[in-house]
Tab-separated table of C-alpha atoms in Angstrom:
chain	number	residue	atom	x	y	z
A	53	MET	CA	-24.252	-2.966	27.344
A	54	ALA	CA	-22.373	-6.029	28.585
A	55	VAL	CA	-20.476	-6.227	25.307
A	56	ALA	CA	-19.549	-2.558	25.514
A	57	LEU	CA	-18.319	-2.928	29.104
A	58	LEU	CA	-16.220	-5.963	28.175
A	59	LEU	CA	-14.640	-4.104	25.296
A	60	LEU	CA	-13.997	-1.066	27.470
A	61	TRP	CA	-12.308	-3.238	30.106
A	62	ALA	CA	-10.057	-4.759	27.463
A	63	LEU	CA	-9.111	-1.348	26.132
A	64	CYS	CA	-8.277	0.036	29.547
A	65	ASN	CA	-6.009	-2.902	30.264
A	66	ALA	CA	-4.313	-3.266	26.901
A	67	ILE	CA	-3.968	-0.018	24.967
A	68	ARG	CA	-4.128	3.724	24.917
A	69	VAL	CA	-5.345	5.296	21.697
A	70	ASN	CA	-5.653	8.763	20.172
A	71	GLY	CA	-2.029	9.730	19.849
A	72	GLU	CA	-0.611	7.382	22.457
A	73	GLU	CA	0.165	3.679	22.486
A	74	SER	CA	-1.964	1.653	20.097
A	75	ASN	CA	-0.496	-1.880	20.293
A	76	GLY	CA	-0.894	-2.302	16.549
A	77	ARG	CA	1.158	-4.484	14.252
A	78	CYS	CA	4.006	-1.954	14.117
A	79	ASP	CA	4.649	-2.492	17.829
A	80	HIS	CA	5.652	-6.069	17.059
A	81	LYS	CA	9.027	-5.509	15.440
A	82	LEU	CA	10.558	-8.028	13.107
A	83	LYS	CA	13.942	-9.210	14.358
A	84	PHE	CA	16.748	-9.891	11.898
A	85	ASN	CA	20.125	-11.222	12.962
A	86	PRO	CA	23.288	-9.548	11.594
A	87	ARG	CA	24.593	-11.209	8.460
A	88	PRO	CA	27.962	-12.909	9.133
A	89	HIS	CA	29.031	-12.674	5.477
A	90	SER	CA	29.225	-9.626	3.205
A	91	VAL	CA	30.412	-8.916	-0.333
A	92	SER	CA	30.454	-5.807	-2.501
A	93	ILE	CA	28.781	-5.709	-5.886
A	94	GLN	CA	32.135	-4.490	-7.224
A	95	GLU	CA	33.632	-7.903	-6.497
A	96	PHE	CA	31.446	-9.240	-9.294
A	97	GLY	CA	32.616	-6.746	-11.894
A	98	ALA	CA	29.944	-4.077	-11.457
A	99	ILE	CA	30.828	-0.548	-12.552
A	100	GLY	CA	28.929	2.353	-11.046
A	101	ASP	CA	29.200	4.867	-13.865
A	102	GLY	CA	25.485	5.022	-14.708
A	103	LYS	CA	26.175	3.632	-18.188
A	104	THR	CA	27.498	0.093	-17.777
A	105	LEU	CA	24.740	-2.515	-17.466
A	106	ASN	CA	25.291	-4.499	-14.252
A	107	THR	CA	22.444	-7.014	-14.416
A	108	ILE	CA	24.794	-10.002	-14.659
A	109	ALA	CA	26.856	-8.712	-11.741
A	110	PHE	CA	23.774	-8.467	-9.504
A	111	ARG	CA	22.528	-11.879	-10.548
A	112	ASN	CA	25.920	-13.533	-10.045
A	113	ALA	CA	26.430	-11.887	-6.653
A	114	ILE	CA	23.053	-13.043	-5.372
A	115	PHE	CA	23.580	-16.552	-6.766
A	116	TYR	CA	26.861	-16.708	-4.867
A	117	LEU	CA	25.303	-15.381	-1.643
A	118	LYS	CA	22.560	-17.974	-1.841
A	119	SER	CA	25.156	-20.510	-0.671
A	120	PHE	CA	25.264	-18.743	2.727
A	121	ALA	CA	21.557	-19.203	3.425
A	122	ASP	CA	22.204	-21.999	5.940
A	123	LYS	CA	25.210	-20.175	7.433
A	124	GLY	CA	23.403	-17.161	8.859
A	125	GLY	CA	22.749	-15.430	5.556
A	126	ALA	CA	24.744	-12.723	3.795
A	127	GLN	CA	24.792	-9.089	2.759
A	128	LEU	CA	25.240	-7.607	-0.705
A	129	TYR	CA	26.855	-4.187	-0.280
A	130	VAL	CA	26.261	-1.509	-2.917
A	131	PRO	CA	28.797	1.338	-2.525
A	132	PRO	CA	28.379	4.942	-3.748
A	133	GLY	CA	27.876	5.118	-7.499
A	134	ARG	CA	25.204	4.857	-10.168
A	135	TRP	CA	24.568	1.154	-10.778
A	136	LEU	CA	22.539	0.582	-13.942
A	137	THR	CA	20.726	-2.746	-14.073
A	138	GLY	CA	17.825	-4.724	-15.427
A	139	SER	CA	15.608	-7.018	-13.372
A	140	PHE	CA	17.181	-9.303	-10.776
A	141	ASN	CA	15.915	-11.662	-8.083
A	142	LEU	CA	16.804	-11.630	-4.398
A	143	THR	CA	17.226	-14.754	-2.280
A	144	SER	CA	16.307	-15.776	1.252
A	145	HIS	CA	18.407	-14.736	4.243
A	146	LEU	CA	19.829	-11.802	2.296
A	147	THR	CA	20.352	-8.114	3.050
A	148	LEU	CA	20.703	-5.726	0.113
A	149	PHE	CA	22.496	-2.699	1.604
A	150	LEU	CA	22.672	0.590	-0.288
A	151	GLU	CA	25.329	2.945	1.007
A	152	LYS	CA	24.795	6.709	1.055
A	153	ASP	CA	25.011	8.050	-2.528
A	154	ALA	CA	24.513	4.554	-3.927
A	155	ILE	CA	21.862	4.593	-6.648
A	156	ILE	CA	20.493	1.480	-8.331
A	157	LEU	CA	19.198	2.659	-11.714
A	158	GLY	CA	16.562	0.776	-13.659
A	159	SER	CA	17.443	0.338	-17.313
A	160	GLN	CA	15.274	2.241	-19.795
A	161	ASP	CA	15.480	-0.654	-22.238
A	162	PRO	CA	12.355	-2.810	-21.688
A	163	SER	CA	14.194	-5.924	-22.896
A	164	HIS	CA	16.262	-5.731	-19.685
A	165	TRP	CA	13.188	-6.214	-17.483
A	166	GLY	CA	11.803	-9.516	-18.726
A	167	ILE	CA	8.209	-10.759	-19.006
A	168	VAL	CA	6.305	-12.798	-16.398
A	169	GLU	CA	2.878	-14.371	-16.104
A	170	PRO	CA	0.026	-12.379	-14.545
A	171	LEU	CA	-0.736	-12.824	-10.872
A	172	PRO	CA	-3.385	-15.537	-10.340
A	173	SER	CA	-5.613	-13.237	-8.273
A	174	TYR	CA	-5.775	-10.814	-11.215
A	175	GLY	CA	-5.948	-13.183	-14.196
A	176	ARG	CA	-4.207	-10.710	-16.512
A	177	GLY	CA	-2.084	-7.609	-16.369
A	178	ILE	CA	-3.721	-4.655	-14.675
A	179	GLU	CA	-3.266	-2.345	-17.631
A	180	LEU	CA	-3.304	-4.764	-20.575
A	181	PRO	CA	-4.533	-8.333	-21.096
A	182	GLY	CA	-1.907	-11.035	-20.865
A	183	ARG	CA	1.492	-10.999	-19.226
A	184	ARG	CA	3.351	-8.199	-17.481
A	185	TYR	CA	6.872	-6.834	-17.222
A	186	ARG	CA	9.010	-8.204	-14.393
A	187	SER	CA	9.760	-5.757	-11.570
A	188	LEU	CA	13.261	-4.354	-11.138
A	189	VAL	CA	13.981	-5.974	-7.744
A	190	ASN	CA	12.102	-9.227	-7.156
A	191	GLY	CA	11.574	-11.745	-4.408
A	192	TYR	CA	9.634	-14.989	-4.953
A	193	MET	CA	8.867	-17.421	-2.137
A	194	LEU	CA	11.536	-15.896	0.077
A	195	ARG	CA	11.991	-15.771	3.820
A	196	ASP	CA	14.066	-13.322	5.869
A	197	VAL	CA	15.031	-10.708	3.291
A	198	VAL	CA	16.028	-7.081	3.887
A	199	ILE	CA	16.470	-4.047	1.631
A	200	THR	CA	18.064	-1.259	3.642
A	201	GLY	CA	20.962	1.160	3.708
A	202	ASP	CA	22.218	4.587	4.650
A	203	ASN	CA	19.564	6.359	2.577
A	204	GLY	CA	20.694	4.885	-0.714
A	205	THR	CA	18.315	5.063	-3.666
A	206	ILE	CA	16.525	2.809	-6.128
A	207	ASP	CA	15.551	4.899	-9.165
A	208	GLY	CA	13.316	3.265	-11.741
A	209	GLN	CA	13.900	5.999	-14.321
A	210	GLY	CA	10.232	5.634	-15.100
A	211	SER	CA	9.770	8.598	-17.441
A	212	VAL	CA	10.077	6.425	-20.555
A	213	TRP	CA	7.520	3.985	-19.181
A	214	TRP	CA	5.103	6.852	-18.470
A	215	GLU	CA	5.486	8.103	-22.030
A	216	TRP	CA	4.885	4.625	-23.452
A	217	PHE	CA	1.831	4.191	-21.205
A	218	ILE	CA	0.304	7.513	-22.245
A	219	SER	CA	0.963	6.832	-25.943
A	220	HIS	CA	-0.418	3.252	-25.705
A	221	SER	CA	2.901	1.910	-26.988
A	222	LEU	CA	3.267	-0.962	-24.504
A	223	ASN	CA	2.462	-4.601	-25.205
A	224	TYR	CA	2.488	-5.605	-21.542
A	225	THR	CA	1.544	-4.059	-18.197
A	226	ARG	CA	4.217	-1.795	-16.734
A	227	PRO	CA	6.685	-3.176	-14.156
A	228	HIS	CA	7.059	-2.181	-10.532
A	229	LEU	CA	10.188	-1.109	-8.704
A	230	VAL	CA	10.220	-3.721	-5.894
A	231	GLU	CA	7.918	-6.736	-5.731
A	232	PHE	CA	7.771	-9.609	-3.248
A	233	VAL	CA	5.558	-12.586	-4.086
A	234	SER	CA	4.630	-15.331	-1.594
A	235	SER	CA	7.356	-14.224	0.809
A	236	GLU	CA	7.544	-13.719	4.557
A	237	TYR	CA	9.580	-11.725	7.033
A	238	VAL	CA	10.478	-8.883	4.718
A	239	LEU	CA	11.981	-5.543	5.790
A	240	VAL	CA	12.424	-2.431	3.632
A	241	SER	CA	13.954	0.520	5.476
A	242	ASN	CA	16.198	3.576	5.299
A	243	ILE	CA	16.214	4.007	1.519
A	244	SER	CA	14.636	6.256	-1.106
A	245	LEU	CA	12.589	5.032	-4.045
A	246	LEU	CA	12.213	7.260	-7.108
A	247	ASN	CA	10.394	7.256	-10.428
A	248	ALA	CA	8.856	3.803	-10.448
A	249	PRO	CA	7.290	2.782	-13.765
A	250	ALA	CA	4.102	1.895	-11.828
A	251	TYR	CA	4.102	0.697	-8.164
A	252	ASN	CA	7.105	1.253	-5.886
A	253	ILE	CA	6.712	-1.581	-3.355
A	254	HIS	CA	4.266	-4.408	-4.041
A	255	PRO	CA	4.107	-7.212	-1.458
A	256	VAL	CA	1.610	-9.733	-2.793
A	257	TYR	CA	0.654	-13.030	-1.061
A	258	CYS	CA	3.129	-12.064	1.695
A	259	SER	CA	3.183	-12.225	5.498
A	260	ASN	CA	5.076	-10.168	8.055
A	261	VAL	CA	6.241	-7.209	5.983
A	262	HIS	CA	7.726	-4.146	7.700
A	263	ILE	CA	8.298	-0.949	5.700
A	264	HIS	CA	10.004	1.694	7.784
A	265	ASN	CA	11.613	5.100	7.277
A	266	ILE	CA	11.591	5.279	3.507
A	267	SER	CA	11.018	8.127	1.085
A	268	VAL	CA	9.039	7.487	-2.085
A	269	TYR	CA	8.600	9.987	-4.898
A	270	ALA	CA	7.272	10.290	-8.433
A	271	PRO	CA	6.337	13.597	-10.078
A	272	PRO	CA	2.684	14.727	-9.986
A	273	GLU	CA	2.262	14.161	-13.717
A	274	SER	CA	3.463	10.535	-13.631
A	275	PRO	CA	0.440	8.440	-14.699
A	276	TYR	CA	-0.953	5.980	-12.161
A	277	THR	CA	2.208	5.687	-10.124
A	278	VAL	CA	1.549	4.282	-6.656
A	279	GLY	CA	3.709	4.189	-3.528
A	280	ILE	CA	3.105	1.073	-1.404
A	281	VAL	CA	0.543	-1.589	-2.377
A	282	PRO	CA	-0.083	-4.354	0.193
A	283	ASP	CA	-1.934	-6.944	-1.881
A	284	SER	CA	-3.492	-10.158	-0.526
A	285	SER	CA	-0.995	-9.950	2.333
A	286	ASP	CA	-1.157	-9.994	6.113
A	287	ASN	CA	0.716	-8.657	9.110
A	288	ILE	CA	1.899	-5.469	7.440
A	289	CYS	CA	3.537	-2.465	9.100
A	290	ILE	CA	4.148	0.833	7.293
A	291	GLU	CA	5.584	3.567	9.486
A	292	ASP	CA	7.649	6.768	9.420
A	293	CYS	CA	7.490	7.132	5.637
A	294	ASN	CA	7.178	10.093	3.299
A	295	ILE	CA	5.345	9.266	0.064
A	296	SER	CA	4.475	11.642	-2.777
A	297	MET	CA	2.993	10.087	-5.909
A	298	GLY	CA	1.242	10.803	-9.163
A	299	HIS	CA	-1.728	8.592	-8.204
A	300	ASP	CA	-2.131	6.797	-4.837
A	301	ALA	CA	0.352	6.981	-1.971
A	302	ILE	CA	-0.734	3.795	-0.127
A	303	ALA	CA	-3.305	1.444	-1.695
A	304	PHE	CA	-4.574	-1.780	-0.107
A	305	LYS	CA	-5.700	-4.420	-2.617
A	306	SER	CA	-6.626	-8.124	-2.767
A	307	GLY	CA	-7.387	-9.345	-6.264
A	308	TRP	CA	-9.665	-8.574	-9.185
A	309	ASP	CA	-13.214	-9.860	-9.640
A	310	GLU	CA	-13.625	-13.616	-10.256
A	311	TYR	CA	-9.857	-14.167	-10.083
A	312	GLY	CA	-9.544	-12.528	-6.666
A	313	ILE	CA	-12.636	-14.333	-5.404
A	314	ALA	CA	-11.245	-17.705	-6.529
A	315	TYR	CA	-7.782	-17.040	-5.089
A	316	GLY	CA	-9.425	-16.029	-1.828
A	317	ARG	CA	-6.554	-14.391	0.031
A	318	PRO	CA	-7.443	-11.183	1.901
A	319	THR	CA	-5.295	-8.281	2.934
A	320	THR	CA	-5.621	-8.222	6.703
A	321	ILE	CA	-3.921	-7.162	9.921
A	322	ALA	CA	-2.121	-4.028	8.774
A	323	HIS	CA	-0.909	-0.975	10.680
A	324	VAL	CA	0.028	2.391	9.181
A	325	ARG	CA	1.346	5.208	11.357
A	326	ARG	CA	3.382	8.411	11.283
A	327	VAL	CA	3.366	8.822	7.507
A	328	ASP	CA	3.190	11.895	5.254
A	329	LEU	CA	1.203	11.143	2.112
A	330	ARG	CA	0.589	13.155	-1.042
A	331	SER	CA	-1.402	12.062	-4.099
A	332	SER	CA	-1.858	14.293	-7.116
A	333	THR	CA	-4.570	12.484	-9.075
A	334	GLY	CA	-5.664	9.707	-6.722
A	335	SER	CA	-5.969	9.158	-2.993
A	336	SER	CA	-3.405	9.534	-0.241
A	337	LEU	CA	-4.859	6.419	1.380
A	338	ALA	CA	-6.872	4.038	-0.810
A	339	PHE	CA	-8.680	0.747	-0.263
A	340	GLY	CA	-9.417	-1.125	-3.527
A	341	SER	CA	-10.805	-1.031	-6.026
A	342	GLU	CA	-9.299	-4.492	-6.625
A	343	MET	CA	-10.480	-5.971	-3.308
A	344	SER	CA	-12.202	-9.230	-4.255
A	345	GLY	CA	-10.241	-11.295	-1.739
A	346	GLY	CA	-11.291	-8.946	1.068
A	347	ILE	CA	-9.618	-6.175	3.073
A	348	SER	CA	-10.061	-6.059	6.843
A	349	ASP	CA	-8.537	-5.270	10.234
A	350	ILE	CA	-6.546	-2.194	9.198
A	351	LEU	CA	-5.394	0.419	11.728
A	352	VAL	CA	-4.191	3.807	10.445
A	353	GLU	CA	-3.098	6.543	12.845
A	354	GLU	CA	-1.064	9.726	13.123
A	355	VAL	CA	-0.981	10.532	9.419
A	356	HIS	CA	-0.600	13.752	7.446
A	357	LEU	CA	-2.395	13.863	4.092
A	358	TYR	CA	-1.716	16.928	1.970
A	359	ASN	CA	-2.010	18.438	-1.520
A	360	SER	CA	-4.118	15.504	-2.698
A	361	LEU	CA	-7.165	14.951	-4.845
A	362	THR	CA	-8.676	12.671	-2.181
A	363	GLY	CA	-7.531	12.044	1.369
A	364	ILE	CA	-9.090	8.668	2.216
A	365	GLU	CA	-10.990	6.622	-0.354
A	366	PHE	CA	-12.746	3.243	-0.322
A	367	ARG	CA	-13.301	1.876	-3.839
A	368	THR	CA	-15.298	-1.010	-5.214
A	369	THR	CA	-17.916	-1.895	-7.803
A	370	THR	CA	-20.524	-4.503	-8.660
A	371	GLY	CA	-18.811	-7.741	-9.702
A	372	ARG	CA	-15.966	-7.427	-7.213
A	373	GLY	CA	-17.472	-9.486	-4.407
A	374	GLY	CA	-15.244	-9.455	-1.349
A	375	TYR	CA	-15.394	-6.933	1.465
A	376	ILE	CA	-13.792	-3.898	3.043
A	377	LYS	CA	-14.490	-3.936	6.767
A	378	GLU	CA	-13.114	-3.337	10.251
A	379	ILE	CA	-11.046	-0.304	9.262
A	380	MET	CA	-10.055	2.299	11.863
A	381	ILE	CA	-8.421	5.570	10.809
A	382	SER	CA	-7.527	7.987	13.595
A	383	ASP	CA	-5.533	11.157	14.278
A	384	VAL	CA	-5.373	12.546	10.762
A	385	ASP	CA	-4.281	15.989	9.592
A	386	LEU	CA	-5.605	16.984	6.158
A	387	LEU	CA	-4.254	20.008	4.279
A	388	ASN	CA	-5.199	21.221	0.801
A	389	VAL	CA	-7.289	18.184	-0.100
A	390	ASN	CA	-10.137	18.334	-2.617
A	391	THR	CA	-12.268	15.534	-1.091
A	392	SER	CA	-11.526	14.457	2.472
A	393	PHE	CA	-13.345	11.107	2.461
A	394	ALA	CA	-14.890	9.011	-0.286
A	395	ALA	CA	-16.514	5.598	-0.574
A	396	ILE	CA	-17.386	4.832	-4.191
A	397	GLY	CA	-19.461	1.842	-5.330
A	398	ASP	CA	-18.913	2.176	-9.077
A	399	TYR	CA	-15.149	2.604	-9.257
A	400	GLY	CA	-12.857	0.757	-11.639
A	401	SER	CA	-13.114	-1.661	-14.531
A	402	HIS	CA	-13.277	-5.447	-14.948
A	403	PRO	CA	-10.548	-7.803	-16.220
A	404	ASP	CA	-12.962	-9.407	-18.716
A	405	ASP	CA	-16.650	-10.156	-19.241
A	406	LYS	CA	-16.592	-13.260	-17.025
A	407	PHE	CA	-17.233	-11.420	-13.764
A	408	ASP	CA	-20.381	-12.229	-11.797
A	409	PRO	CA	-22.781	-9.250	-11.945
A	410	ASP	CA	-24.410	-10.529	-8.748
A	411	ALA	CA	-21.100	-10.507	-6.809
A	412	PHE	CA	-21.858	-7.482	-4.658
A	413	PRO	CA	-19.072	-6.242	-2.389
A	414	VAL	CA	-19.602	-5.502	1.292
A	415	LEU	CA	-18.343	-2.289	2.872
A	416	GLU	CA	-19.025	-1.959	6.583
A	417	LYS	CA	-17.602	-1.051	9.983
A	418	ILE	CA	-15.431	1.861	8.916
A	419	THR	CA	-14.377	4.352	11.593
A	420	LEU	CA	-12.899	7.779	10.910
A	421	GLN	CA	-12.076	9.720	14.065
A	422	ASN	CA	-10.009	12.606	15.423
A	423	ILE	CA	-9.482	14.350	12.092
A	424	ILE	CA	-8.725	17.985	11.295
A	425	GLY	CA	-8.863	19.344	7.761
A	426	THR	CA	-7.776	22.718	6.368
A	427	ASN	CA	-8.612	24.065	2.909
A	428	ILE	CA	-10.983	21.245	1.998
A	429	THR	CA	-13.370	21.476	-0.982
A	430	ILE	CA	-15.690	18.482	-0.360
A	431	ALA	CA	-16.054	16.956	3.083
A	432	GLY	CA	-17.270	13.551	1.979
A	433	ASN	CA	-18.627	11.642	-1.005
A	434	PHE	CA	-20.270	8.340	-0.046
A	435	LYS	CA	-21.864	6.580	-3.007
A	436	GLY	CA	-22.883	3.042	-2.115
A	437	ILE	CA	-24.500	0.269	-4.145
A	438	GLU	CA	-28.283	-0.061	-4.165
A	439	GLU	CA	-28.157	-3.860	-3.812
A	440	SER	CA	-25.406	-3.700	-1.162
A	441	PRO	CA	-25.420	-0.380	0.720
A	442	PHE	CA	-22.392	0.706	2.711
A	443	THR	CA	-23.207	0.346	6.419
A	444	PHE	CA	-21.858	1.070	9.882
A	445	ILE	CA	-19.826	4.110	8.846
A	446	CYS	CA	-18.731	5.934	11.996
A	447	LEU	CA	-17.525	9.555	11.954
A	448	SER	CA	-16.301	11.015	15.234
A	449	ASN	CA	-14.546	14.194	16.314
A	450	ILE	CA	-13.984	15.609	12.823
A	451	SER	CA	-13.519	19.289	11.990
A	452	LEU	CA	-13.068	20.345	8.365
A	453	SER	CA	-12.492	23.870	7.107
A	454	ILE	CA	-14.352	24.016	3.796
A	455	ASN	CA	-12.982	26.415	1.176
A	456	SER	CA	-16.049	26.514	-1.060
A	457	THR	CA	-19.486	28.047	-0.722
A	458	SER	CA	-21.192	24.755	-1.545
A	459	LEU	CA	-24.392	24.144	0.366
A	460	SER	CA	-23.739	20.391	0.226
A	461	PRO	CA	-20.225	19.577	1.481
A	462	TRP	CA	-21.410	15.987	1.951
A	463	GLN	CA	-22.830	13.762	-0.784
A	464	CYS	CA	-24.444	10.469	0.205
A	465	SER	CA	-26.444	7.647	-1.365
A	466	TYR	CA	-27.004	4.025	-0.326
A	467	VAL	CA	-25.006	4.491	2.864
A	468	SER	CA	-25.804	4.485	6.571
A	469	GLY	CA	-23.877	5.200	9.712
A	470	PHE	CA	-23.368	7.306	12.786
A	471	SER	CA	-21.638	10.541	13.641
A	472	GLU	CA	-20.513	12.436	16.695
A	473	SER	CA	-18.945	15.914	16.862
A	474	VAL	CA	-18.566	16.327	13.098
A	475	PHE	CA	-18.301	19.676	11.282
A	476	PRO	CA	-19.692	20.458	8.819
A	477	GLU	CA	-22.698	18.377	9.758
A	478	PRO	CA	-22.792	15.201	7.641
A	479	CYS	CA	-25.680	14.060	5.478
A	480	PRO	CA	-28.733	12.554	7.246
A	481	GLU	CA	-27.789	9.026	6.165
A	482	LEU	CA	-24.775	9.224	8.499
A	483	MET	CA	-26.807	10.433	11.476
A	484	ASN	CA	-29.115	7.459	11.873
A	485	SER	CA	-28.474	6.590	15.496
A	486	SER	CA	-27.395	7.906	18.847
A	487	THR	CA	-23.746	8.664	19.516
A	488	SER	CA	-23.483	5.565	21.708
A	489	SER	CA	-23.711	3.370	18.588
A	490	CYS	CA	-20.705	5.115	17.106
A	491	GLY	CA	-18.820	4.709	20.378
A	492	ILE	CA	-19.552	0.983	20.588
A	493	LEU	CA	-18.402	0.477	16.991
A	494	MET	CA	-15.114	2.244	17.749
A	495	LEU	CA	-14.610	0.042	20.809
A	496	GLU	CA	-15.204	-3.064	18.716
A	497	LEU	CA	-12.654	-2.012	16.107
A	498	GLN	CA	-10.086	-1.084	18.742
A	499	PHE	CA	-10.668	-4.451	20.428
A	500	TYR	CA	-9.837	-6.165	17.124
A	501	ASN	CA	-6.458	-4.470	17.134
A	502	ILE	CA	-5.766	-5.650	20.697
A	503	ILE	CA	-6.360	-9.325	19.967
A	504	LEU	CA	-4.501	-9.169	16.640
């Protein structure tokens, strides 16, 4: 009781939740000073006709602007036009500004993307063993970098990559649209991202990343396209975004089996709010299944999940190790979703046969509260692991309108938790204690977000 009273006192003095102030990571805005220097991509010979390859122009412009890093940084201005390019790297203290009607087009020639080594926390490409294609826009070990504009667009022209993926014609794992590696103080805002070959924004091994007011789209049939993928990164804010993808809209990750365990960098301290998410074949909001470095301290609130296979899904499997814990998801509107909530303990594959079969993942302290669902087929599917059951799952104030006549809207095994004011009534495994236990768990998770 003393712990509960202490937590309640902290909440009353620090935050208001459930649709009001939350004091999450997104309330701590990154501050970027105006760039004193600016050049246009046209000054480096770029031609925005959608046909001329401008890779050299982008690379030369950014090389030139690198000289202003110790002079307050610089801006690369992309005016209206269709600017075809292959892969290029950003630099620190840089703003890439896309004017209205400016479109950066990814080349459909794979030789224009380049090949890079796999990420150390994955040990190989996600889709194929060995190396992977370089992303279109890259940042490596950068600090203070911005991609923004007046709703300009980065279009990966991914249809050819999807065809090659489906036909098994690729020799390397598909590229992403934007990737930051080992970088900090990154802002992506006020742009649209279209037709990524695979992921759209992939911050990996990064800190202090703010993604704000962007639109992300790939057609429903695009295979395994994903919107935003925070990966072994911390202090992440994703807010005021509209994301519609073939697979997952937002997916938190942190490395793959023995490689992720050895690298040992979790994804932690993240805040998602005021987003509209759609996922045709995956989950609007996913955790894992590559989570071997751990995923924790995630606050999600005020989200609309619609026309999706799964609304919220936690994924893992034996051999992953790691953990998914201290997750709070609140104030959610679900519409036309097949499965509202899922936690699956046998999801995904392994990079090779060197994984430890005794590396059991931990999934615990997950809170789902203040959720309304309309036209739902399955309320929840919680399938834990016999050797490592999923525990401390808290469901509170949830009302789901089920569209089927199924007598079992909930499916549960190797899971335990608490529930309060949930309709339809959850499976017995999630009703193991009094409602006070669920309330104390929610206070603990909210307290985490205060101190973080």
